[in-house]
Amino acid sequence: MHTDVVILAAGQGSRMKSALPKVMHPLAGKPMLQHVIDTANQLSNIALHVVIGHGADRVRQQLTHQAVTIAMQEQQLGTGHAVAQALPACQSDGVVLILYGDVPLIQATTLQALLQQAQQGHLGLLTVVLQDPSGYGRIVRNDVRDVVAIVEHKDANEQQRQIAEVNTGIMAVPSELLNSWLPQLSSENAQGEYYLTDIIAMAAEEGVRISAIQPATEQEVQGVNNRQQLAELERWYQLQEANRLMTAGVTLHDPARVDVRGRLTVGQDVVIDINCVFEGEVTLADGVVIGPHCVIRNSSIEQGTLIEAHSLIDGAKIGSNAVIGPFARIRPGTELADQTKIGNFVETKKAVIGKGSKVNHLSYIGDAQIGENSNIGAGTITCNYDGVNKSVTEIGDGAFIGSNTSLVAPVKIGHEATIAAGSTITKDIPDGQLAVARAQQKLVSHWKRPTKRQS
Ligand code: UD1
Ligand code: CA
């Protein structure tokens, strides 16, 4: 059956004290609203609607190039009013699922269970029992435990405030019924708002069955109102990720000190030391070892490679049994073949480096192609930029580049070529030749050192 998913995201979120709309605040590196959209997209046969209001321009930006219909709620007159803004674009004979842009960790399996209820003509309501229910809408049940109403905290009497079962806000409703109920909402209540929750009493009165189901965890339905709550959810999310990694065969030196902001795919016997951050799409094959304090973004690393401490790897493909770092900066477009070595304070960018080649110390290798088993000495710089254009440096197999060499691109260094230390290379070097491109050393005998002036 067709499902219209309506995500409410119009509220201001004033307690975030932020210029950024609340639903745009990232959790695990991704806006909260996007978490909700991505989860909704796991459901089948859906159309997505997002109700926006506060910070509409910024939220719109996030939604461009996504298959969503936007409904504008100029004034935030309540959750019932918000849903009503999206309703004209919804189908009239399906089911409407209501979600919230600031409840980011809701799970698709929970939503599927809720949808099943609505598909049978029931009102599916997601509720949770809380230690401290204050502030939430309370679930009122009759003496045979059927749900008959939701009463908002501010409208509740003392007795109702004792109820620990609360409304998460998430519900699935047959579209036809929602269409008939929303116009009947009134704003005569403590907050002067059109409460979506008032449709529960309408359903009960009309004899529509209300099926209350519960999520697997409380965090799934946790809303974010301030930065403390956001940080709590972030930590919980990261702990789930850590557990998932350990279950997949990863050793984490401390499960509380790893952050995954995207999708981390792992082989077996991967070892991750403390304080590493993984961003975007990262793949670590069997036996990869990541030292402490590394950031790895949109990269794949093959079997048995070691990344030493404090390395930043971004947009790179790294082969097997390579050794990178410590303190390496591997930038986008870098491809390192098997058994390569990149040492401390080396920066690479758009560099394709062949099997067994080494760049061990203090170098910049950008816009470069290096063959196999070449050795790039300490302090080698590919001078790839003339201030306007970028040019490429090519180095063959088995080359030996002496320390402190400047390679002024475009330039080609042949196979088995050797460059003397301190050279500035501006012309191509044929295979097998030695190039020395530096001022000749001269010797001055009887040189007198300067003496201190008398003043
Ligand atoms: C709502 C529920 C309450 C439930 C609680 C769970 C109602 C009347 N009450 O209360 O039963 O326990 O959520 O967190 O539904 N929003 C709009 N437009 C509006 C009003 C709200 O987009 O005009 C959005 C907000 O941005 C927010 C969400 O809807 O994301 C909930 O609104 P909020 O005002 O926070 O409702 P609560 O008072 O928390
Ligand atoms: Ca709220």
Coordinates of C-alpha atoms in Angstrom, one line a residue, residues 2-450:
H2 CA 1.2 3.5 -0.8
T3 CA 2.7 5.4 2.2
D4 CA 3.1 9.2 2.4
V5 CA 5.9 9.9 4.9
V6 CA 5.5 13.4 6.4
I7 CA 8.5 14.7 8.3
L8 CA 7.9 17.7 10.5
A9 CA 10.9 20.0 10.5
A10 CA 9.4 23.5 10.8
G11 CA 10.2 24.2 14.5
Q12 CA 12.8 26.7 15.5
G13 CA 14.8 24.7 18.1
S14 CA 15.5 27.8 20.1
R15 CA 17.3 25.8 22.8
M16 CA 20.0 24.9 20.4
K17 CA 21.0 28.6 20.5
S18 CA 22.2 28.3 16.9
A19 CA 22.0 30.1 13.5
L20 CA 21.7 26.6 12.0
P21 CA 18.2 25.2 11.9
K22 CA 17.9 22.4 14.5
V23 CA 17.2 19.6 12.0
M24 CA 20.4 20.5 10.2
H25 CA 22.7 19.9 13.2
P26 CA 24.8 16.8 12.4
L27 CA 24.7 13.5 14.2
A28 CA 27.5 11.2 13.2
G29 CA 28.5 13.8 10.5
K30 CA 25.0 13.9 8.9
P31 CA 22.1 16.3 9.5
M32 CA 19.5 14.9 11.8
L33 CA 16.9 15.4 9.1
Q34 CA 18.9 13.4 6.6
H35 CA 19.0 10.5 9.0
V36 CA 15.2 10.5 9.1
I37 CA 15.0 10.8 5.3
D38 CA 17.5 7.9 4.8
T39 CA 15.6 5.7 7.2
A40 CA 12.3 6.5 5.5
N41 CA 13.8 5.6 2.1
Q42 CA 14.4 2.1 3.4
L43 CA 10.6 1.6 3.4
S44 CA 8.9 0.5 0.2
N45 CA 6.3 2.3 -1.9
I46 CA 6.7 5.7 -0.2
A47 CA 6.5 9.4 -1.1
L48 CA 8.4 11.8 1.1
H49 CA 7.1 15.1 2.3
V50 CA 9.0 17.5 4.5
V51 CA 7.3 20.4 6.4
I52 CA 9.7 23.3 6.7
G53 CA 9.4 26.7 8.3
H54 CA 12.2 28.1 10.5
G55 CA 15.4 28.3 8.6
A56 CA 13.5 27.2 5.4
D57 CA 16.2 28.3 3.0
R58 CA 18.9 26.3 4.7
V59 CA 16.7 23.2 5.0
R60 CA 15.7 23.6 1.3
Q61 CA 19.4 23.5 0.3
Q62 CA 19.7 20.1 2.0
L63 CA 16.7 18.8 0.2
T64 CA 17.7 19.8 -3.4
H65 CA 18.3 16.7 -5.6
Q66 CA 16.3 14.6 -3.2
A67 CA 13.0 13.0 -4.1
V68 CA 10.9 15.0 -1.6
T69 CA 7.9 17.3 -1.7
I70 CA 8.3 20.4 0.4
A71 CA 5.4 21.9 2.3
M72 CA 5.9 25.4 3.8
Q73 CA 4.5 26.1 7.2
E74 CA 4.8 29.9 7.6
Q75 CA 3.6 30.0 11.2
Q76 CA 4.1 27.1 13.6
L77 CA 0.5 26.6 14.8
G78 CA 1.0 23.1 16.1
T79 CA 1.8 19.6 15.0
G80 CA -1.7 19.1 13.6
H81 CA -1.4 22.2 11.6
A82 CA 2.0 21.1 10.3
V83 CA 0.7 17.8 9.0
A84 CA -2.2 19.6 7.4
Q85 CA 0.3 21.6 5.3
A86 CA 1.6 18.4 3.7
L87 CA -1.8 16.6 3.3
P88 CA -2.9 18.2 0.0
A89 CA 0.2 16.5 -1.7
C90 CA -0.6 13.1 -0.1
Q91 CA -2.6 10.4 -1.7
S92 CA -6.1 9.9 -0.3
D93 CA -6.3 6.1 -0.3
G94 CA -3.0 5.1 1.4
V95 CA -1.4 5.6 4.8
V96 CA 0.4 8.6 6.2
L97 CA 3.4 8.0 8.4
I98 CA 4.4 11.0 10.6
L99 CA 8.0 11.5 11.6
Y100 CA 10.1 14.3 13.1
G101 CA 13.3 15.9 11.8
D102 CA 14.6 16.1 15.3
V103 CA 14.1 12.4 16.2
P104 CA 17.0 11.1 14.1
L105 CA 17.6 7.5 15.2
I106 CA 14.2 6.0 14.4
Q107 CA 14.6 2.5 12.8
A108 CA 13.0 1.2 9.7
T109 CA 11.9 -2.0 11.4
T110 CA 9.9 -0.1 14.0
L111 CA 8.3 1.9 11.2
Q112 CA 7.4 -1.2 9.3
A113 CA 5.6 -2.6 12.4
L114 CA 3.7 0.7 12.7
L115 CA 2.8 0.7 9.0
Q116 CA 1.4 -2.8 9.3
Q117 CA -1.2 -1.5 11.8
A118 CA -2.3 1.4 9.6
Q119 CA -2.5 -0.9 6.6
Q120 CA -5.2 -2.8 8.4
G121 CA -7.1 0.3 9.0
H122 CA -5.9 0.9 12.6
L123 CA -4.1 4.0 14.0
G124 CA -0.6 2.8 14.7
L125 CA 0.9 4.8 17.6
L126 CA 4.5 4.6 18.8
T127 CA 4.6 5.0 22.6
V128 CA 7.3 4.5 25.2
V129 CA 7.4 4.2 29.0
L130 CA 9.7 6.7 30.6
Q131 CA 11.2 7.0 34.1
D132 CA 10.5 10.8 33.9
P133 CA 7.5 11.4 31.6
S134 CA 7.3 15.1 32.3
G135 CA 6.8 17.4 29.3
Y136 CA 5.4 14.6 27.1
G137 CA 1.9 13.9 25.9
R138 CA 0.5 11.1 28.1
I139 CA -1.2 8.0 26.8
V140 CA -4.6 7.7 28.4
R141 CA -6.0 4.1 28.4
N142 CA -9.5 2.9 29.6
D143 CA -10.1 0.1 32.1
V144 CA -9.6 -2.6 29.4
R145 CA -6.2 -0.9 28.6
D146 CA -7.4 0.4 25.2
V147 CA -5.8 3.8 24.2
V148 CA -8.5 6.4 24.2
A149 CA -6.7 9.7 24.1
I150 CA -3.4 11.6 24.4
V151 CA -3.3 14.5 26.8
E152 CA -0.5 17.0 26.5
H153 CA 1.5 17.6 29.7
K154 CA 0.4 21.2 29.9
D155 CA -3.3 20.2 29.7
A156 CA -3.0 17.1 32.0
N157 CA -4.4 16.9 35.5
E158 CA -2.3 15.6 38.5
Q159 CA -3.6 12.1 38.0
Q160 CA -2.8 12.1 34.3
R161 CA 0.7 13.4 34.9
Q162 CA 1.4 10.1 36.9
I163 CA 1.1 8.2 33.6
A164 CA 4.5 7.0 32.5
E165 CA 3.5 5.9 29.0
V166 CA 4.1 8.8 26.6
N167 CA 3.5 9.7 23.0
T168 CA 6.7 9.6 20.9
G169 CA 4.8 11.7 18.3
I170 CA 5.4 9.0 15.6
M171 CA 2.3 7.5 14.2
A172 CA 0.8 5.9 11.0
V173 CA -2.7 6.7 10.1
P174 CA -5.0 5.6 7.2
S175 CA -5.0 8.7 4.9
E176 CA -8.8 8.8 4.6
L177 CA -9.2 9.0 8.3
L178 CA -6.5 11.6 8.7
N179 CA -8.2 13.7 6.0
S180 CA -11.5 13.6 7.9
W181 CA -9.9 14.3 11.4
L182 CA -7.5 17.2 10.8
P183 CA -10.1 19.8 9.8
Q184 CA -11.8 19.0 13.1
L185 CA -8.9 20.0 15.3
S186 CA -9.3 23.1 17.5
S187 CA -6.7 25.2 19.2
E188 CA -8.6 25.6 22.5
N189 CA -6.0 24.1 24.8
A190 CA -3.2 25.3 27.1
Q191 CA -0.8 26.1 24.3
G192 CA -3.4 27.5 21.8
E193 CA -2.0 25.0 19.2
Y194 CA -3.6 22.6 16.8
Y195 CA -2.5 19.3 18.4
L196 CA -2.1 16.3 16.1
T197 CA -2.5 14.2 19.2
D198 CA -6.2 15.1 19.4
I199 CA -6.9 12.7 16.6
I200 CA -6.4 9.9 19.0
A201 CA -9.6 10.7 20.9
M202 CA -11.4 11.1 17.6
A203 CA -10.3 7.6 16.5
A204 CA -11.4 6.1 19.8
E205 CA -14.8 7.8 19.5
E206 CA -15.3 6.4 16.0
G207 CA -14.3 3.0 17.1
V208 CA -11.1 2.9 15.1
R209 CA -8.6 0.6 16.8
I210 CA -5.5 2.3 18.2
S211 CA -2.5 -0.1 18.2
A212 CA 0.2 1.2 20.5
I213 CA 3.6 -0.4 19.8
Q214 CA 7.0 0.2 21.4
P215 CA 10.4 0.8 19.9
A216 CA 13.3 -1.6 20.6
T217 CA 15.3 1.1 22.4
E218 CA 14.4 4.5 24.0
Q219 CA 17.1 6.3 21.9
E220 CA 15.2 5.4 18.7
V221 CA 12.5 7.9 19.7
Q222 CA 14.6 10.4 21.6
G223 CA 14.0 13.9 20.3
V224 CA 16.8 16.5 20.3
N225 CA 16.0 19.9 21.9
N226 CA 19.4 21.0 23.0
R227 CA 23.1 20.3 22.5
Q228 CA 23.4 18.1 25.5
Q229 CA 20.7 15.7 24.1
L230 CA 22.4 15.8 20.7
A231 CA 25.7 14.8 22.4
E232 CA 24.0 12.0 24.3
L233 CA 22.5 10.5 21.2
E234 CA 25.8 10.9 19.3
R235 CA 27.6 8.9 22.0
W236 CA 24.9 6.2 22.0
Y237 CA 25.1 6.0 18.2
Q238 CA 28.9 5.7 18.3
L239 CA 28.7 2.9 20.9
Q240 CA 26.3 1.0 18.6
E241 CA 28.8 1.4 15.8
A242 CA 31.7 0.3 18.0
N243 CA 29.7 -2.8 18.9
R244 CA 28.9 -3.5 15.3
L245 CA 32.6 -3.3 14.4
M246 CA 33.7 -5.6 17.2
T247 CA 31.0 -8.1 16.3
A248 CA 32.5 -8.0 12.7
G249 CA 35.9 -8.9 14.1
V250 CA 37.6 -5.6 14.8
T251 CA 39.8 -4.9 17.8
L252 CA 39.0 -1.5 19.2
H253 CA 41.5 -0.4 21.8
D254 CA 38.7 1.7 23.4
P255 CA 35.1 1.4 22.0
A256 CA 34.4 4.8 23.6
R257 CA 37.0 6.5 21.6
V258 CA 36.2 5.8 17.9
D259 CA 33.9 7.9 15.7
V260 CA 32.2 6.7 12.6
R261 CA 30.7 9.5 10.5
G262 CA 29.5 7.6 7.5
R263 CA 29.9 4.0 6.5
L264 CA 32.9 2.0 7.7
T265 CA 33.2 -1.4 6.0
V266 CA 35.7 -3.8 7.7
G267 CA 37.4 -7.1 7.1
Q268 CA 38.5 -9.4 10.0
D269 CA 41.3 -8.7 12.4
V270 CA 41.3 -5.0 11.8
V271 CA 42.9 -3.1 14.7
I272 CA 41.9 0.4 15.5
D273 CA 43.7 2.4 18.2
I274 CA 42.2 5.2 20.1
N275 CA 40.7 8.5 18.8
C276 CA 40.3 7.6 15.2
V277 CA 37.6 9.3 13.0
F278 CA 36.2 7.6 9.9
E279 CA 34.2 9.9 7.5
G280 CA 32.2 9.1 4.5
E281 CA 32.8 5.7 2.8
V282 CA 35.7 3.9 4.2
T283 CA 36.8 0.3 3.7
L284 CA 39.4 -1.5 5.7
A285 CA 40.4 -5.0 4.5
D286 CA 41.5 -7.9 6.7
G287 CA 44.4 -7.1 9.1
V288 CA 44.6 -3.4 8.5
V289 CA 46.0 -1.6 11.6
I290 CA 45.2 2.0 12.3
G291 CA 47.3 3.8 14.8
P292 CA 46.0 6.3 17.3
H293 CA 44.6 9.8 16.3
C294 CA 44.1 9.1 12.6
V295 CA 41.4 10.6 10.4
I296 CA 40.3 8.5 7.4
R297 CA 37.8 9.8 4.9
N298 CA 36.4 8.3 1.7
S299 CA 39.2 5.8 1.3
S300 CA 39.9 2.2 0.9
I301 CA 42.8 0.3 2.4
E302 CA 43.8 -3.2 1.4
Q303 CA 44.9 -6.1 3.5
G304 CA 47.7 -5.9 6.1
T305 CA 48.4 -2.2 5.6
L306 CA 49.6 -0.2 8.7
I307 CA 48.6 3.4 9.2
E308 CA 50.8 4.9 11.9
A309 CA 49.7 7.6 14.4
H310 CA 48.4 11.0 13.4
S311 CA 47.8 10.4 9.8
L312 CA 45.1 12.0 7.7
I313 CA 43.9 10.0 4.7
D314 CA 41.4 11.5 2.4
G315 CA 40.0 10.2 -0.9
A316 CA 42.8 7.6 -1.4
K317 CA 43.2 4.1 -2.5
I318 CA 45.9 2.2 -0.6
G319 CA 47.1 -1.2 -1.5
S320 CA 48.1 -4.1 0.7
N321 CA 51.0 -4.3 3.2
A322 CA 51.8 -0.6 2.8
V323 CA 53.1 1.5 5.7
I324 CA 51.8 5.0 6.0
G325 CA 52.8 7.6 8.5
P326 CA 53.2 8.6 11.3
F327 CA 52.1 12.2 10.5
A328 CA 51.3 11.6 6.8
R329 CA 48.8 13.6 4.9
I330 CA 47.3 11.7 2.0
R331 CA 45.0 13.9 -0.1
P332 CA 42.4 13.1 -2.7
G333 CA 43.4 11.3 -5.9
T334 CA 46.3 9.4 -4.2
E335 CA 46.7 5.8 -5.2
L336 CA 49.3 3.8 -3.4
A337 CA 50.1 0.3 -4.7
D338 CA 51.0 -2.7 -2.5
Q339 CA 54.1 -2.5 -0.3
T340 CA 54.5 1.3 -0.7
K341 CA 55.9 3.3 2.2
I342 CA 54.9 6.9 3.0
G343 CA 56.7 8.3 6.0
N344 CA 56.4 11.2 8.4
F345 CA 55.5 14.7 7.1
V346 CA 54.9 13.6 3.6
E347 CA 52.0 15.1 1.7
T348 CA 50.6 13.4 -1.4
K349 CA 47.9 14.7 -3.8
K350 CA 46.8 13.1 -7.1
A351 CA 49.8 10.9 -6.8
V352 CA 49.9 7.4 -8.2
I353 CA 52.7 5.5 -6.6
G354 CA 53.8 2.0 -7.8
K355 CA 54.4 -1.1 -5.9
G356 CA 57.3 -1.1 -3.4
S357 CA 58.1 2.6 -3.9
K358 CA 59.1 4.7 -0.9
V359 CA 58.6 8.3 0.1
N360 CA 59.9 8.2 3.6
H361 CA 60.4 11.7 4.8
L362 CA 59.3 15.4 4.5
S363 CA 58.1 15.5 0.9
Y364 CA 55.4 16.9 -1.2
I365 CA 54.3 14.6 -4.1
G366 CA 51.5 16.2 -6.1
D367 CA 50.2 15.5 -9.6
A368 CA 52.7 12.7 -9.9
Q369 CA 53.1 9.2 -11.3
I370 CA 55.8 7.1 -9.8
G371 CA 56.7 3.6 -11.0
E372 CA 57.7 0.6 -8.9
N373 CA 60.5 0.3 -6.4
S374 CA 61.6 3.9 -6.7
N375 CA 63.1 5.7 -3.8
I376 CA 62.1 9.3 -3.2
G377 CA 64.6 11.0 -0.9
A378 CA 63.8 13.2 2.1
G379 CA 62.6 16.6 1.2
T380 CA 61.7 15.9 -2.4
I381 CA 59.2 18.4 -3.8
T382 CA 57.2 18.1 -7.0
C383 CA 56.9 21.7 -8.1
N384 CA 53.5 21.1 -9.7
Y385 CA 52.2 24.7 -9.8
D386 CA 53.6 27.7 -11.7
G387 CA 51.1 30.0 -10.1
V388 CA 48.5 29.4 -12.8
N389 CA 48.7 25.8 -14.1
K390 CA 49.2 22.4 -12.6
S391 CA 51.7 20.1 -14.3
V392 CA 52.6 16.5 -13.9
T393 CA 55.8 14.8 -12.7
E394 CA 56.5 11.3 -14.0
I395 CA 59.1 9.0 -12.5
G396 CA 59.9 5.6 -13.8
D397 CA 60.6 2.3 -12.1
G398 CA 63.7 1.9 -9.9
A399 CA 64.5 5.6 -9.8
F400 CA 66.6 7.1 -7.0
I401 CA 65.7 10.7 -6.2
G402 CA 68.4 12.3 -3.9
S403 CA 67.4 14.2 -0.9
N404 CA 66.2 17.8 -1.2
T405 CA 65.4 17.6 -4.9
S406 CA 63.0 19.9 -6.6
L407 CA 61.3 18.4 -9.6
V408 CA 59.9 21.3 -11.7
A409 CA 56.9 19.9 -13.6
P410 CA 56.2 19.0 -16.3
V411 CA 59.2 16.7 -16.1
K412 CA 59.9 13.0 -16.8
I413 CA 62.4 11.0 -14.9
G414 CA 63.4 7.7 -16.6
H415 CA 63.6 4.2 -15.2
E416 CA 66.6 3.6 -13.0
A417 CA 67.6 7.2 -13.3
T418 CA 69.4 8.8 -10.4
I419 CA 69.3 12.4 -9.2
A420 CA 72.0 13.9 -7.0
A421 CA 70.9 15.4 -3.7
G422 CA 70.0 19.1 -3.8
S423 CA 69.2 19.1 -7.5
T424 CA 66.6 21.3 -9.1
I425 CA 65.4 19.3 -12.1
T426 CA 63.9 21.2 -15.0
K427 CA 64.6 18.9 -17.9
D428 CA 63.7 15.2 -18.5
I429 CA 66.2 12.6 -17.5
P430 CA 66.6 9.5 -19.7
D431 CA 66.6 6.0 -18.4
G432 CA 69.6 4.9 -16.3
Q433 CA 71.3 8.3 -16.3
L434 CA 72.5 10.4 -13.4
A435 CA 71.5 14.1 -13.2
V436 CA 73.4 16.6 -11.1
A437 CA 71.7 19.9 -11.2
R438 CA 73.2 22.1 -8.5
A439 CA 76.0 24.7 -8.1
Q440 CA 79.4 23.0 -8.0
Q441 CA 81.0 22.9 -4.6
K442 CA 84.1 25.1 -4.4
L443 CA 86.9 25.0 -1.9
V444 CA 88.6 28.1 -0.5
S445 CA 91.8 27.4 1.3
H446 CA 93.1 29.8 4.0
W447 CA 89.6 31.2 4.5
K448 CA 89.5 33.6 7.4
R449 CA 86.4 33.7 9.5
P450 CA 85.1 37.2 10.2

